[in-house]
Coordinates of C-alpha atoms in Angstrom, one line a residue:
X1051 CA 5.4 16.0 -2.3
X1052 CA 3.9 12.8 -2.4
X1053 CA 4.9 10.0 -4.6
X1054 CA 3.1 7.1 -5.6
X1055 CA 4.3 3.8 -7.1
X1056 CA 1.7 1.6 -8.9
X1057 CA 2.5 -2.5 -9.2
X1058 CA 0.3 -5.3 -10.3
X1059 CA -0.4 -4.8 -14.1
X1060 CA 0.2 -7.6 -16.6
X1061 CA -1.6 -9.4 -19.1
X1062 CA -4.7 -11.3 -18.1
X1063 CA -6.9 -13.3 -20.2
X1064 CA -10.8 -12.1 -20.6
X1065 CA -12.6 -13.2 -17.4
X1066 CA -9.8 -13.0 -15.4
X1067 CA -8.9 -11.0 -12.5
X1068 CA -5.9 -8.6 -11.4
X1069 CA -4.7 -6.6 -8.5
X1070 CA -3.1 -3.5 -8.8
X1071 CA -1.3 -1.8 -5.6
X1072 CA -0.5 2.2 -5.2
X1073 CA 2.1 3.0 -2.7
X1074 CA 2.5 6.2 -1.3
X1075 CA 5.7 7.6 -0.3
X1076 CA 4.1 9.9 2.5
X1077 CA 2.0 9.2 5.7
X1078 CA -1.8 9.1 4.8
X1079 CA -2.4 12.4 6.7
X1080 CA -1.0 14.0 3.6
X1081 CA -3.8 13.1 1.3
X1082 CA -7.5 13.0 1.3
X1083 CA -8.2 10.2 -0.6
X1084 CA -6.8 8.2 -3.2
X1085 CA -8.2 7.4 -7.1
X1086 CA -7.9 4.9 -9.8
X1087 CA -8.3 6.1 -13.1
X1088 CA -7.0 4.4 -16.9
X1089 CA -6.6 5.9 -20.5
X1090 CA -6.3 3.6 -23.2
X1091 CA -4.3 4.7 -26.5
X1092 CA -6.6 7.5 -28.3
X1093 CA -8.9 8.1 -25.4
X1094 CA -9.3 10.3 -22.6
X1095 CA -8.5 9.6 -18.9
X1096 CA -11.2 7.4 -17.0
X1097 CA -12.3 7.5 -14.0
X1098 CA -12.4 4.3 -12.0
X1099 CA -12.7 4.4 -8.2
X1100 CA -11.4 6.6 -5.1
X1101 CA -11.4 6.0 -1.8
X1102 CA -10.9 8.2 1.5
X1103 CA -8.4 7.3 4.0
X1104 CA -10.0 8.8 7.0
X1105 CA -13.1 6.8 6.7
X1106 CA -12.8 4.4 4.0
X1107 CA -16.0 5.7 2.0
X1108 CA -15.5 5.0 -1.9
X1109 CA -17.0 5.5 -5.3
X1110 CA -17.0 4.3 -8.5
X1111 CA -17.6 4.7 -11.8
X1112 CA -20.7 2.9 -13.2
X1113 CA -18.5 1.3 -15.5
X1114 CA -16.8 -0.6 -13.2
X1115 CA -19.2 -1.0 -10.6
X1116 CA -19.5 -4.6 -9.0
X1117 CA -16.5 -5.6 -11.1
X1118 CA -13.8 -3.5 -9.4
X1119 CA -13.1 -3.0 -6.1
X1120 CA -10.9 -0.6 -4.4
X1121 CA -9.4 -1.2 -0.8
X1122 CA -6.6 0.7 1.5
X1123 CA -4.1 -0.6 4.1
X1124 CA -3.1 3.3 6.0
X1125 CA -1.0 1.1 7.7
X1126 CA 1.2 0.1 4.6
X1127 CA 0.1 3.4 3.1
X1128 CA -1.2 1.4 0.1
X1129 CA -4.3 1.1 -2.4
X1130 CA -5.3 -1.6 -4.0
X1131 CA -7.7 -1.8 -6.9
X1132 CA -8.9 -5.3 -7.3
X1133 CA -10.5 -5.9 -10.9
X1134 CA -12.1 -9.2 -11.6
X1135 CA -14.0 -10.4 -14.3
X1136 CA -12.2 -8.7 -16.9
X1137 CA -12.9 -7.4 -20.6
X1138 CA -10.6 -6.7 -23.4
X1139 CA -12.0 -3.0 -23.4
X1140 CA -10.8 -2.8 -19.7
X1141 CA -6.9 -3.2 -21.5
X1142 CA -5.5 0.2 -20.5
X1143 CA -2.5 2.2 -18.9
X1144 CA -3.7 2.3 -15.1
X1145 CA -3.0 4.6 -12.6
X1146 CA -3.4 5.8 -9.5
X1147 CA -3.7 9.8 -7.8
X1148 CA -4.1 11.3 -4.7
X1149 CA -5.9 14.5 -3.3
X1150 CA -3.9 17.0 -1.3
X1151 CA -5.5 17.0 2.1
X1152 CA -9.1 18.8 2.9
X1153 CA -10.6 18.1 -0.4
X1154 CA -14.0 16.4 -1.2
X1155 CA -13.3 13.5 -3.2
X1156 CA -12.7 14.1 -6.6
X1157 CA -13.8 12.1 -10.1
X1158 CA -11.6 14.0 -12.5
X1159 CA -8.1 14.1 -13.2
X1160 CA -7.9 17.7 -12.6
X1161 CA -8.8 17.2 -8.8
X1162 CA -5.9 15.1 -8.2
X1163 CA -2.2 16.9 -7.4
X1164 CA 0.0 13.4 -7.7
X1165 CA 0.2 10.4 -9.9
X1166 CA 2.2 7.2 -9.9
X1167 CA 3.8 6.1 -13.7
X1168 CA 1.1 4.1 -14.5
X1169 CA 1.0 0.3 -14.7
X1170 CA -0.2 -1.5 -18.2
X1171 CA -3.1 -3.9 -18.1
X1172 CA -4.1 -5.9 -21.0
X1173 CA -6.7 -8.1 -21.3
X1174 CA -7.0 -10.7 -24.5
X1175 CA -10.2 -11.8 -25.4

């Protein structure tokens, strides 16, 4: 069992920039790769970014792209999502996910097997 621990949401003015950090319980080994995804109220779960912790490759979702950048630290076991030049329609629930080992990175919630709480990020325009 891996468990993840998301910090870093809060409300940010439009333009602005946040950081969000996912802490993983377990040694990296565990996982594949990590993944930031949000769902705002009425809508389905988004895909944001994911990142592998063998090698660092990443990927994102157009929507995000050259606004949002994901990093890792295997030694702190931690992801971070840094989001700058933010929109109100970027005001969401946040979360991150990780892969059980010896998958290909996944863009969908379904390919994830844990999941932090979430962390709230609203953005006023």
């Amino acid at each position: 069992q891996v468990q993840l621990v998301e910090s870093g949401g809060g409300l940010v003015q439009a333009g602005g920039s946040l950081r969000l950090s996912c802490a993983a319980s377990r040694r990296t080994f565990s996982t594949s790769a990590m993944g930031w995804f949000r769902q705002a109220p009425g809508k389905e779960r988004e895909f944001l970014a994911a990142i592998s912790w063998s090698y660092g490759n990443t990927y994102y979702a157009h929507s995000v792209k050259g606004r949002f950048t994901i990093s890792r630290d295997n030694a702190k076991n931690t992801v971070y999502l840094q989001m700058n030049s933010l929109k109100p329609e970027d005001t969401a629930v946040y979360y991150c996910a990780a892969q059980a080992p010896a998958q290909a990175m996944g863009v969908r919630p379904n390919e994830y097997d844990y999941w932090g709480q979430g962390t709230q990020v609203t953005v006023s325009s």
